[in-house]
Amino acid sequence: MIEPRTTTGTAGTAGTTGTAVASDEVFRVEKHGIDPIPDEERHGSAKDLFWLWFGSNLTFTYVINGALAVAFGLSFWQATAVVVVSGLAFFAISAAGLSGIRTGTATLVISRAAFGVRGNFPAGVLNWVVSIGYTIVNTVVGTLALEVFFADLGWHGGDTARALALLITLALTFVVAMWGHATVQFAERWMAYVLAIGFAAVLVYVLPGADTAAPSAAPGASGWSLAFVVMLAGPFSYLPMPADYTRYLPRTTSLRSITWSGALGGFLSSVALGIAGVAAATQTDMTDAVAGAEALLPGWFQPLFLALVLGGSVTNSIITLYSSSLNLQVLGIPWSRAKAIVISAAVTALGSLGALFLTDFTASLLSFLSLLIIVFAPWGGVFLADMLLRRCRYDTEALHAGREGAYWYRSGYRPAGMTALLAGMVFAALTCDSELWTGPLVAPLGGADLTLLGAVVSGLVHWALARRGTAVRPA
């Protein structure tokens, strides 16, 4: 174990002299992928996580989510309560980062302990798909904002303008994510400074006009549950990522420090923007969320607002795209992280083209957010339950050893983890209420969507099955 090093606070630097860490420098391609980070290359501090999660969640998607809560029939105060409670989920997400400090590797490598090396593969594929899905969502939001900006400048270029806006948005995201960990942290910190000031101004303009009166009809179980599903989709989507951004931290970094630093960052930004969306939805039509929010702002501020939407979309896409490249290495792509990210970028580009030119974006967003919980909630329940059972202690070498390691279990599968995951997904599917799928239990439950409880079901099943097995003992 090494002693904690004093940092300058800039990503990619370590030591009291500020000497750059050779494998993780700003504006240079990161050398490491999912291989364990050596102790001598560990650097940074827990406060870096605040800026990472704060900056990456200053995204307009939360404004859309807040507006959707009102669309489901909730009042201003009811929707605000959902936003605040959902933001607390970042404490669990941030705490999961301790596994990265202990092992020096990515979250989806660590999850091999819960599911087995082969059993981890299907979840890895699904997690990659959803990660790319969120990158597409944010890319589309940024593209639409930039297209409106072009129109405000007098250029109504139709599909040409939209295509150029997409190209610019993708380029801003890809370059930072390709450089890697240090550049991602650096970009998130400095973009957070600008975005925080800008979105604070948006709140100043939007909040005073909010209609805080109670709606004429109560939202019912359906409205409440759908609002929670949409708002919690954001935090839950990060479950396969926290260790990706803590694996460079010194081993002596405490659970308390990373939990509070990361959680406060994600909580503050997601809640602030969620409330902005709630307030906006009580005043104007938010079917086109960018245009709706823009209408509430003074004319001189509207170009700046569009820049904020673009910047927030890029900051969120950066971390999801970066993590997707590590995910591909977990799935066996025999390329470096920097090369693997090209695959993710290409799929993101194709998906964004489809969302922008072939489908209705708002409907696609709602369907996407409603369905992803079927995967993320049960997966997260198993992963977090397994981490608690192990007290976050893993055999790092065994995580990378394949069939020769302790996490091969039975032919590469861990029965407890796979059974628990399946149980949670079945429960989530039976109780899901989305445009693409409505579970058979939704109607008997009065229209309530209980998809989120899939995490509880899978976690409890895993706890019951695994706590008696030798595999849960700290390695």
CSV table of C-alpha atoms in Angstrom, one decimal:
chain,number,residue,atom,x,y,z
A,1,MET,CA,0.0,0.0,0.0
A,2,ILE,CA,1.4,3.4,-0.9
A,3,GLU,CA,1.1,6.6,1.1
A,4,PRO,CA,-1.4,9.2,-0.3
A,5,ARG,CA,0.2,11.8,-2.5
A,6,THR,CA,-0.5,15.5,-2.4
A,7,THR,CA,-1.8,16.7,-5.7
A,8,THR,CA,-2.1,20.0,-7.4
A,9,GLY,CA,-5.8,19.4,-8.1
A,10,THR,CA,-5.3,19.1,-11.8
A,11,ALA,CA,-6.1,15.7,-13.4
A,12,GLY,CA,-3.0,14.0,-14.7
A,13,THR,CA,-0.6,15.3,-12.0
A,14,ALA,CA,0.7,13.8,-8.8
A,15,GLY,CA,3.2,14.4,-6.1
A,16,THR,CA,4.1,17.6,-4.4
A,17,THR,CA,6.1,18.8,-7.3
A,18,GLY,CA,3.2,18.4,-9.8
A,19,THR,CA,5.2,15.9,-11.9
A,20,ALA,CA,3.0,14.4,-14.6
A,21,VAL,CA,2.1,10.7,-14.4
A,22,ALA,CA,3.5,9.3,-17.6
A,23,SER,CA,0.6,7.0,-18.4
A,24,ASP,CA,-2.2,9.5,-17.6
A,25,GLU,CA,-1.4,13.0,-18.8
A,26,VAL,CA,-3.8,15.7,-20.0
A,27,PHE,CA,-4.0,16.0,-23.8
A,28,ARG,CA,-2.0,12.8,-24.3
A,29,VAL,CA,-3.6,9.4,-25.1
A,30,GLU,CA,-4.0,7.3,-21.9
A,31,LYS,CA,-1.9,4.2,-22.0
A,32,HIS,CA,-4.0,2.0,-19.7
A,33,GLY,CA,-7.3,0.3,-20.3
A,34,ILE,CA,-8.8,-2.3,-18.0
A,35,ASP,CA,-5.4,-3.5,-16.9
A,36,PRO,CA,-4.9,-2.8,-13.1
A,37,ILE,CA,-3.3,0.6,-12.4
A,38,PRO,CA,0.0,0.1,-10.6
A,39,ASP,CA,0.4,1.8,-7.2
A,40,GLU,CA,3.2,4.0,-8.4
A,41,GLU,CA,0.9,5.5,-11.0
A,42,ARG,CA,-2.0,6.2,-8.7
A,43,HIS,CA,-2.7,9.9,-8.2
A,44,GLY,CA,-5.4,12.4,-7.5
A,45,SER,CA,-7.8,12.8,-4.6
A,46,ALA,CA,-11.5,12.3,-3.9
A,47,LYS,CA,-12.3,16.0,-4.7
A,48,ASP,CA,-11.6,15.2,-8.3
A,49,LEU,CA,-14.7,13.1,-8.2
A,50,PHE,CA,-16.8,16.0,-7.2
A,51,TRP,CA,-16.0,17.9,-10.4
A,52,LEU,CA,-16.3,14.8,-12.6
A,53,TRP,CA,-19.8,14.0,-11.4
A,54,PHE,CA,-20.8,17.6,-11.1
A,55,GLY,CA,-19.7,18.5,-14.6
A,56,SER,CA,-20.9,15.4,-16.3
A,57,ASN,CA,-24.4,15.8,-14.9
A,58,LEU,CA,-24.8,19.5,-15.9
A,59,THR,CA,-26.7,18.1,-18.9
A,60,PHE,CA,-30.0,19.2,-20.3
A,61,THR,CA,-31.4,15.7,-20.1
A,62,TYR,CA,-32.2,16.4,-16.5
A,63,VAL,CA,-34.3,19.4,-17.5
A,64,ILE,CA,-36.2,17.1,-19.9
A,65,ASN,CA,-36.7,14.5,-17.1
A,66,GLY,CA,-38.0,17.1,-14.7
A,67,ALA,CA,-40.5,18.3,-17.4
A,68,LEU,CA,-41.6,14.7,-17.9
A,69,ALA,CA,-42.4,14.4,-14.2
A,70,VAL,CA,-44.9,17.3,-14.6
A,71,ALA,CA,-46.2,15.7,-17.8
A,72,PHE,CA,-47.1,12.6,-15.8
A,73,GLY,CA,-49.4,14.7,-13.7
A,74,LEU,CA,-47.3,15.8,-10.7
A,75,SER,CA,-47.5,19.3,-9.3
A,76,PHE,CA,-44.4,21.5,-8.9
A,77,TRP,CA,-43.7,20.4,-5.4
A,78,GLN,CA,-44.5,16.7,-6.0
A,79,ALA,CA,-42.1,16.6,-9.0
A,80,THR,CA,-39.5,18.5,-7.1
A,81,ALA,CA,-39.7,15.9,-4.3
A,82,VAL,CA,-39.1,13.2,-6.9
A,83,VAL,CA,-36.1,15.0,-8.3
A,84,VAL,CA,-34.5,15.5,-4.9
A,85,VAL,CA,-35.1,11.9,-3.7
A,86,SER,CA,-33.8,10.5,-7.0
A,87,GLY,CA,-30.7,12.6,-6.7
A,88,LEU,CA,-29.8,10.7,-3.5
A,89,ALA,CA,-29.1,7.7,-5.6
A,90,PHE,CA,-25.7,9.2,-6.4
A,91,PHE,CA,-24.6,8.2,-2.9
A,92,ALA,CA,-24.8,4.6,-3.9
A,93,ILE,CA,-23.2,5.2,-7.2
A,94,SER,CA,-20.3,7.1,-5.7
A,95,ALA,CA,-19.8,4.5,-2.9
A,96,ALA,CA,-19.4,1.8,-5.6
A,97,GLY,CA,-16.3,3.6,-6.7
A,98,LEU,CA,-14.4,2.1,-3.7
A,99,SER,CA,-14.1,-1.1,-5.8
A,100,GLY,CA,-12.0,0.8,-8.3
A,101,ILE,CA,-9.6,2.0,-5.6
A,102,ARG,CA,-9.2,-1.5,-4.2
A,103,THR,CA,-8.6,-3.2,-7.6
A,104,GLY,CA,-7.3,-0.5,-9.9
A,105,THR,CA,-9.6,-1.7,-12.7
A,106,ALA,CA,-12.9,-0.9,-14.4
A,107,THR,CA,-16.4,-1.7,-12.9
A,108,LEU,CA,-17.3,-4.2,-15.6
A,109,VAL,CA,-14.2,-6.2,-14.8
A,110,ILE,CA,-15.0,-6.2,-11.1
A,111,SER,CA,-18.5,-7.4,-11.8
A,112,ARG,CA,-17.0,-10.7,-13.0
A,113,ALA,CA,-16.9,-11.6,-9.3
A,114,ALA,CA,-20.6,-11.3,-9.1
A,115,PHE,CA,-21.6,-13.1,-12.3
A,116,GLY,CA,-18.6,-15.1,-13.4
A,117,VAL,CA,-16.3,-14.4,-16.3
A,118,ARG,CA,-18.7,-15.7,-18.9
A,119,GLY,CA,-21.8,-14.8,-17.0
A,120,ASN,CA,-20.6,-11.2,-17.0
A,121,PHE,CA,-20.5,-11.1,-20.8
A,122,PRO,CA,-24.3,-10.7,-21.5
A,123,ALA,CA,-24.6,-8.0,-18.9
A,124,GLY,CA,-21.5,-6.4,-20.4
A,125,VAL,CA,-23.1,-6.3,-23.8
A,126,LEU,CA,-26.3,-4.9,-22.5
A,127,ASN,CA,-24.5,-2.3,-20.4
A,128,TRP,CA,-22.5,-1.2,-23.5
A,129,VAL,CA,-25.7,-0.9,-25.5
A,130,VAL,CA,-27.4,1.3,-22.9
A,131,SER,CA,-24.2,3.3,-22.4
A,132,ILE,CA,-24.1,4.1,-26.1
A,133,GLY,CA,-27.9,4.8,-25.9
A,134,TYR,CA,-27.3,7.5,-23.4
A,135,THR,CA,-24.4,8.9,-25.5
A,136,ILE,CA,-26.8,9.1,-28.4
A,137,VAL,CA,-29.5,10.8,-26.3
A,138,ASN,CA,-27.1,13.5,-25.2
A,139,THR,CA,-25.6,13.8,-28.7
A,140,VAL,CA,-29.0,14.4,-30.2
A,141,VAL,CA,-29.9,17.0,-27.5
A,142,GLY,CA,-26.6,18.9,-28.3
A,143,THR,CA,-27.1,18.6,-32.0
A,144,LEU,CA,-30.6,20.1,-31.8
A,145,ALA,CA,-29.4,23.0,-29.7
A,146,LEU,CA,-26.6,23.8,-32.1
A,147,GLU,CA,-29.0,23.6,-35.1
A,148,VAL,CA,-31.3,26.2,-33.4
A,149,PHE,CA,-28.2,28.3,-32.8
A,150,PHE,CA,-27.5,28.2,-36.5
A,151,ALA,CA,-31.1,29.3,-37.2
A,152,ASP,CA,-30.7,32.2,-34.8
A,153,LEU,CA,-27.7,33.3,-36.8
A,154,GLY,CA,-29.9,33.3,-39.9
A,155,TRP,CA,-28.8,30.0,-41.4
A,156,HIS,CA,-31.8,27.7,-42.0
A,157,GLY,CA,-29.9,24.9,-43.7
A,158,GLY,CA,-32.3,22.1,-43.1
A,159,ASP,CA,-30.7,18.6,-43.1
A,160,THR,CA,-27.4,20.1,-44.0
A,161,ALA,CA,-27.3,22.3,-40.9
A,162,ARG,CA,-28.5,19.4,-38.7
A,163,ALA,CA,-25.7,17.1,-40.1
A,164,LEU,CA,-23.0,19.8,-39.5
A,165,ALA,CA,-24.3,20.3,-35.9
A,166,LEU,CA,-24.1,16.5,-35.4
A,167,LEU,CA,-20.6,16.4,-36.7
A,168,ILE,CA,-19.4,19.2,-34.4
A,169,THR,CA,-21.1,17.6,-31.4
A,170,LEU,CA,-19.5,14.2,-32.1
A,171,ALA,CA,-16.1,15.7,-32.6
A,172,LEU,CA,-16.1,17.6,-29.3
A,173,THR,CA,-17.1,14.4,-27.5
A,174,PHE,CA,-14.8,12.0,-29.3
A,175,VAL,CA,-11.5,14.0,-29.0
A,176,VAL,CA,-11.7,14.3,-25.2
A,177,ALA,CA,-12.8,10.7,-24.6
A,178,MET,CA,-10.1,9.4,-26.9
A,179,TRP,CA,-7.3,11.2,-24.9
A,180,GLY,CA,-8.5,9.4,-21.8
A,181,HIS,CA,-8.8,9.6,-18.1
A,182,ALA,CA,-6.7,12.7,-17.3
A,183,THR,CA,-8.2,14.7,-20.1
A,184,VAL,CA,-11.7,13.7,-19.2
A,185,GLN,CA,-11.2,14.9,-15.6
A,186,PHE,CA,-9.6,18.1,-16.8
A,187,ALA,CA,-12.4,18.8,-19.3
A,188,GLU,CA,-15.2,18.0,-16.8
A,189,ARG,CA,-13.7,20.4,-14.2
A,190,TRP,CA,-13.2,23.4,-16.4
A,191,MET,CA,-16.5,22.9,-18.4
A,192,ALA,CA,-18.3,22.6,-15.0
A,193,TYR,CA,-17.1,26.1,-14.0
A,194,VAL,CA,-18.7,27.6,-17.1
A,195,LEU,CA,-21.8,25.5,-17.2
A,196,ALA,CA,-22.6,26.0,-13.5
A,197,ILE,CA,-22.6,29.8,-13.9
A,198,GLY,CA,-24.7,29.5,-17.0
A,199,PHE,CA,-27.3,27.1,-15.7
A,200,ALA,CA,-27.5,29.1,-12.4
A,201,ALA,CA,-28.6,32.0,-14.6
A,202,VAL,CA,-31.3,29.8,-16.2
A,203,LEU,CA,-32.6,28.9,-12.8
A,204,VAL,CA,-32.8,32.6,-11.9
A,205,TYR,CA,-35.0,33.2,-15.0
A,206,VAL,CA,-37.2,30.1,-14.8
A,207,LEU,CA,-37.9,29.5,-11.1
A,208,PRO,CA,-39.8,32.8,-10.2
A,209,GLY,CA,-42.5,32.1,-12.8
A,210,ALA,CA,-43.1,28.5,-11.7
A,211,ASP,CA,-46.8,27.6,-11.1
A,212,THR,CA,-46.7,25.9,-7.6
A,213,ALA,CA,-50.5,25.3,-7.5
A,214,ALA,CA,-51.7,21.7,-7.0
A,215,PRO,CA,-53.1,20.0,-10.2
A,216,SER,CA,-56.8,19.6,-10.5
A,217,ALA,CA,-56.4,15.8,-10.4
A,218,ALA,CA,-54.0,13.6,-8.3
A,219,PRO,CA,-51.3,11.9,-10.4
A,220,GLY,CA,-52.1,8.4,-9.1
A,221,ALA,CA,-49.7,5.5,-8.8
A,222,SER,CA,-48.9,5.5,-12.4
A,223,GLY,CA,-47.7,9.2,-12.5
A,224,TRP,CA,-45.6,8.8,-9.4
A,225,SER,CA,-43.9,5.6,-10.5
A,226,LEU,CA,-43.2,6.8,-14.0
A,227,ALA,CA,-41.7,10.0,-12.6
A,228,PHE,CA,-39.3,8.0,-10.4
A,229,VAL,CA,-38.4,5.7,-13.2
A,230,VAL,CA,-37.4,8.6,-15.5
A,231,MET,CA,-35.6,10.5,-12.8
A,232,LEU,CA,-33.7,7.5,-11.5
A,233,ALA,CA,-32.7,6.4,-15.0
A,234,GLY,CA,-29.9,8.9,-14.9
A,235,PRO,CA,-28.1,7.8,-11.7
A,236,PHE,CA,-28.8,4.1,-12.4
A,237,SER,CA,-27.1,4.4,-15.8
A,238,TYR,CA,-23.8,5.1,-14.1
A,239,LEU,CA,-23.7,1.9,-12.1
A,240,PRO,CA,-21.3,0.2,-14.6
A,241,MET,CA,-18.9,3.2,-14.4
A,242,PRO,CA,-17.9,4.4,-11.0
A,243,ALA,CA,-14.7,2.4,-10.7
A,244,ASP,CA,-13.6,3.6,-14.2
A,245,TYR,CA,-13.0,7.0,-12.6
A,246,THR,CA,-11.6,5.9,-9.2
A,247,ARG,CA,-9.1,3.3,-10.4
A,248,TYR,CA,-6.3,5.8,-10.5
A,249,LEU,CA,-6.8,7.1,-6.9
A,250,PRO,CA,-4.3,5.9,-4.2
A,251,ARG,CA,-5.4,2.8,-2.3
A,252,THR,CA,-5.6,4.8,0.9
A,253,THR,CA,-8.4,7.0,-0.4
A,254,SER,CA,-11.3,6.5,2.1
A,255,LEU,CA,-14.8,5.3,1.3
A,256,ARG,CA,-16.2,8.3,3.1
A,257,SER,CA,-14.3,10.8,1.0
A,258,ILE,CA,-15.2,9.4,-2.3
A,259,THR,CA,-18.8,8.8,-1.4
A,260,TRP,CA,-19.4,12.4,-0.3
A,261,SER,CA,-17.3,14.0,-3.0
A,262,GLY,CA,-18.9,12.1,-5.9
A,263,ALA,CA,-22.4,12.1,-4.5
A,264,LEU,CA,-22.5,15.8,-3.9
A,265,GLY,CA,-21.3,16.5,-7.4
A,266,GLY,CA,-24.0,14.4,-9.0
A,267,PHE,CA,-26.7,15.4,-6.6
A,268,LEU,CA,-26.3,19.2,-6.9
A,269,SER,CA,-26.2,19.3,-10.7
A,270,SER,CA,-28.9,16.7,-11.4
A,271,VAL,CA,-31.3,18.2,-8.8
A,272,ALA,CA,-30.7,21.8,-9.9
A,273,LEU,CA,-31.4,21.0,-13.6
A,274,GLY,CA,-34.3,18.7,-12.7
A,275,ILE,CA,-36.0,21.4,-10.8
A,276,ALA,CA,-35.4,23.8,-13.7
A,277,GLY,CA,-37.3,21.4,-15.9
A,278,VAL,CA,-40.1,21.1,-13.4
A,279,ALA,CA,-40.5,24.8,-13.2
A,280,ALA,CA,-40.3,25.3,-17.0
A,281,ALA,CA,-43.0,22.6,-17.5
A,282,THR,CA,-45.5,24.4,-15.3
A,283,GLN,CA,-45.1,27.5,-17.5
A,284,THR,CA,-44.8,26.4,-21.1
A,285,ASP,CA,-45.1,23.5,-23.5
A,286,MET,CA,-42.0,21.3,-23.1
A,287,THR,CA,-42.7,18.8,-25.9
A,288,ASP,CA,-39.7,20.4,-27.6
A,289,ALA,CA,-37.8,20.9,-24.4
A,290,VAL,CA,-35.0,23.1,-25.9
A,291,ALA,CA,-37.5,25.4,-27.6
A,292,GLY,CA,-39.8,25.4,-24.6
A,293,ALA,CA,-37.1,26.4,-22.1
A,294,GLU,CA,-35.6,29.0,-24.5
A,295,ALA,CA,-39.0,30.7,-24.7
A,296,LEU,CA,-38.8,31.5,-21.0
A,297,LEU,CA,-35.4,33.3,-21.3
A,298,PRO,CA,-34.7,36.9,-22.5
A,299,GLY,CA,-33.7,37.2,-26.1
A,300,TRP,CA,-30.1,38.2,-25.4
A,301,PHE,CA,-29.5,35.1,-23.2
A,302,GLN,CA,-30.9,32.5,-25.7
A,303,PRO,CA,-27.7,32.0,-27.7
A,304,LEU,CA,-25.8,31.4,-24.4
A,305,PHE,CA,-28.5,29.0,-23.4
A,306,LEU,CA,-28.1,27.0,-26.5
A,307,ALA,CA,-24.4,26.9,-25.8
A,308,LEU,CA,-25.1,25.5,-22.4
A,309,VAL,CA,-27.3,22.8,-23.8
A,310,LEU,CA,-24.5,21.8,-26.2
A,311,GLY,CA,-21.8,21.9,-23.5
A,312,GLY,CA,-23.9,19.9,-21.0
A,313,SER,CA,-24.6,17.2,-23.6
A,314,VAL,CA,-20.9,17.0,-24.4
A,315,THR,CA,-19.8,16.7,-20.8
A,316,ASN,CA,-22.1,13.8,-20.2
A,317,SER,CA,-21.3,12.1,-23.5
A,318,ILE,CA,-17.6,12.2,-22.7
A,319,ILE,CA,-17.8,10.0,-19.7
A,320,THR,CA,-20.2,7.5,-21.2
A,321,LEU,CA,-18.2,7.2,-24.4
A,322,TYR,CA,-15.0,6.8,-22.4
A,323,SER,CA,-16.4,4.0,-20.3
A,324,SER,CA,-17.9,2.3,-23.3
A,325,SER,CA,-14.3,1.8,-24.6
A,326,LEU,CA,-13.3,0.1,-21.4
A,327,ASN,CA,-16.5,-2.0,-21.7
A,328,LEU,CA,-15.5,-3.2,-25.2
A,329,GLN,CA,-12.1,-4.4,-23.7
A,330,VAL,CA,-14.0,-6.3,-21.1
A,331,LEU,CA,-16.0,-8.0,-23.9
A,332,GLY,CA,-12.8,-9.1,-25.5
A,333,ILE,CA,-12.1,-6.6,-28.2
A,334,PRO,CA,-8.3,-7.1,-28.6
A,335,TRP,CA,-7.5,-3.4,-29.1
A,336,SER,CA,-6.2,-0.6,-26.9
A,337,ARG,CA,-8.8,1.6,-25.2
A,338,ALA,CA,-8.1,4.4,-27.6
A,339,LYS,CA,-8.7,2.2,-30.6
A,340,ALA,CA,-11.8,0.5,-29.1
A,341,ILE,CA,-13.4,3.9,-28.6
A,342,VAL,CA,-13.6,4.3,-32.4
A,343,ILE,CA,-16.2,1.5,-32.4
A,344,SER,CA,-18.3,3.2,-29.8
A,345,ALA,CA,-18.0,6.6,-31.6
A,346,ALA,CA,-19.1,5.0,-34.9
A,347,VAL,CA,-22.2,3.3,-33.4
A,348,THR,CA,-23.0,6.6,-31.6
A,349,ALA,CA,-22.9,8.4,-34.9
A,350,LEU,CA,-25.2,5.9,-36.6
A,351,GLY,CA,-27.6,5.9,-33.7
A,352,SER,CA,-27.7,9.7,-33.6
A,353,LEU,CA,-28.4,9.9,-37.4
A,354,GLY,CA,-31.3,7.5,-36.9
A,355,ALA,CA,-32.7,9.5,-33.9
A,356,LEU,CA,-32.3,12.8,-35.8
A,357,PHE,CA,-33.6,11.9,-39.2
A,358,LEU,CA,-35.8,8.8,-38.8
A,359,THR,CA,-37.7,8.9,-35.5
A,360,ASP,CA,-39.5,11.3,-33.2
A,361,PHE,CA,-36.9,12.2,-30.6
A,362,THR,CA,-39.2,12.9,-27.6
A,363,ALA,CA,-41.0,9.5,-27.9
A,364,SER,CA,-37.7,7.7,-28.4
A,365,LEU,CA,-36.2,9.3,-25.3
A,366,LEU,CA,-39.2,8.4,-23.1
A,367,SER,CA,-39.2,4.8,-24.3
A,368,PHE,CA,-35.5,4.5,-23.8
A,369,LEU,CA,-35.5,5.8,-20.3
A,370,SER,CA,-38.4,3.6,-19.3
A,371,LEU,CA,-36.9,0.4,-20.6
A,372,LEU,CA,-33.3,0.7,-19.5
A,373,ILE,CA,-34.2,0.2,-15.9
A,374,ILE,CA,-35.2,-3.4,-16.7
A,375,VAL,CA,-31.5,-4.1,-17.2
A,376,PHE,CA,-29.8,-1.6,-14.9
A,377,ALA,CA,-31.9,-2.0,-11.8
A,378,PRO,CA,-31.4,-5.8,-11.4
A,379,TRP,CA,-27.8,-5.7,-12.5
A,380,GLY,CA,-27.1,-3.0,-10.0
A,381,GLY,CA,-28.9,-4.8,-7.3
A,382,VAL,CA,-26.6,-7.9,-7.8
A,383,PHE,CA,-23.4,-5.9,-8.1
A,384,LEU,CA,-24.0,-3.8,-5.0
A,385,ALA,CA,-25.2,-6.8,-2.9
A,386,ASP,CA,-22.1,-8.7,-4.0
A,387,MET,CA,-19.8,-5.8,-3.2
A,388,LEU,CA,-21.4,-5.5,0.3
A,389,LEU,CA,-21.0,-9.2,0.9
A,390,ARG,CA,-17.3,-9.1,0.0
A,391,ARG,CA,-16.8,-5.8,1.9
A,392,CYS,CA,-15.4,-4.6,-1.4
A,393,ARG,CA,-12.4,-7.0,-1.2
A,394,TYR,CA,-11.4,-8.7,-4.5
A,395,ASP,CA,-8.6,-10.8,-5.8
A,396,THR,CA,-7.4,-8.4,-8.5
A,397,GLU,CA,-5.3,-11.0,-10.4
A,398,ALA,CA,-8.2,-13.4,-10.4
A,399,LEU,CA,-10.5,-10.8,-12.1
A,400,HIS,CA,-8.2,-10.9,-15.1
A,401,ALA,CA,-7.2,-14.6,-15.0
A,402,GLY,CA,-10.1,-16.1,-16.9
A,403,ARG,CA,-10.6,-19.9,-16.4
A,404,GLU,CA,-7.5,-20.0,-14.2
A,405,GLY,CA,-8.9,-17.6,-11.7
A,406,ALA,CA,-11.2,-17.9,-8.7
A,407,TYR,CA,-14.0,-16.1,-10.5
A,408,TRP,CA,-14.5,-18.7,-13.2
A,409,TYR,CA,-16.9,-20.6,-10.9
A,410,ARG,CA,-18.9,-23.2,-12.8
A,411,SER,CA,-17.9,-23.1,-16.5
A,412,GLY,CA,-17.5,-19.4,-16.2
A,413,TYR,CA,-20.9,-18.7,-14.6
A,414,ARG,CA,-21.8,-17.9,-11.0
A,415,PRO,CA,-25.2,-19.5,-10.4
A,416,ALA,CA,-26.1,-17.2,-7.6
A,417,GLY,CA,-25.4,-14.0,-9.5
A,418,MET,CA,-27.1,-15.2,-12.7
A,419,THR,CA,-30.2,-16.5,-10.9
A,420,ALA,CA,-30.5,-13.2,-9.0
A,421,LEU,CA,-30.1,-11.2,-12.2
A,422,LEU,CA,-32.7,-13.2,-14.0
A,423,ALA,CA,-35.2,-12.9,-11.1
A,424,GLY,CA,-34.8,-9.2,-11.0
A,425,MET,CA,-35.2,-8.8,-14.7
A,426,VAL,CA,-38.3,-10.9,-14.8
A,427,PHE,CA,-39.8,-8.9,-12.0
A,428,ALA,CA,-38.9,-5.6,-13.7
A,429,ALA,CA,-40.3,-6.8,-17.0
A,430,LEU,CA,-43.6,-7.9,-15.4
A,431,THR,CA,-44.0,-4.5,-13.7
A,432,CYS,CA,-42.7,-2.2,-16.5
A,433,ASP,CA,-45.0,0.4,-18.1
A,434,SER,CA,-43.4,2.0,-21.1
A,435,GLU,CA,-44.4,2.8,-24.7
A,436,LEU,CA,-42.6,-0.2,-26.0
A,437,TRP,CA,-43.6,-2.7,-23.3
A,438,THR,CA,-46.3,-2.9,-20.6
A,439,GLY,CA,-45.9,-5.8,-18.1
A,440,PRO,CA,-48.9,-7.9,-17.3
A,441,LEU,CA,-48.8,-6.9,-13.6
A,442,VAL,CA,-49.1,-3.1,-14.4
A,443,ALA,CA,-52.9,-3.1,-14.7
A,444,PRO,CA,-53.5,-5.1,-11.5
A,445,LEU,CA,-51.2,-2.7,-9.7
A,446,GLY,CA,-53.3,0.3,-10.7
A,447,GLY,CA,-51.0,1.4,-13.4
A,448,ALA,CA,-47.9,1.6,-11.1
A,449,ASP,CA,-44.5,0.9,-12.7
A,450,LEU,CA,-42.4,-1.0,-10.1
A,451,THR,CA,-39.4,-1.6,-12.4
A,452,LEU,CA,-37.1,0.0,-9.9
A,453,LEU,CA,-37.8,-2.7,-7.3
A,454,GLY,CA,-36.1,-5.1,-9.7
A,455,ALA,CA,-32.9,-4.0,-7.9
A,456,VAL,CA,-34.3,-4.9,-4.5
A,457,VAL,CA,-35.5,-8.3,-5.8
A,458,SER,CA,-32.2,-9.2,-7.5
A,459,GLY,CA,-30.1,-7.9,-4.5
A,460,LEU,CA,-32.1,-9.9,-2.0
A,461,VAL,CA,-32.0,-13.1,-4.1
A,462,HIS,CA,-28.3,-12.8,-4.5
A,463,TRP,CA,-27.8,-12.1,-0.8
A,464,ALA,CA,-29.8,-15.2,0.0
A,465,LEU,CA,-28.0,-17.5,-2.5
A,466,ALA,CA,-24.5,-16.2,-2.1
A,467,ARG,CA,-24.0,-15.5,1.6
A,468,ARG,CA,-23.7,-19.2,2.3
A,469,GLY,CA,-21.2,-19.9,-0.5
A,470,THR,CA,-17.5,-19.8,-0.2
A,471,ALA,CA,-17.2,-17.5,-3.2
A,472,VAL,CA,-18.4,-14.5,-1.2
A,473,ARG,CA,-15.5,-14.6,1.3
A,474,PRO,CA,-13.0,-11.8,0.7
A,475,ALA,CA,-10.3,-13.0,-1.6
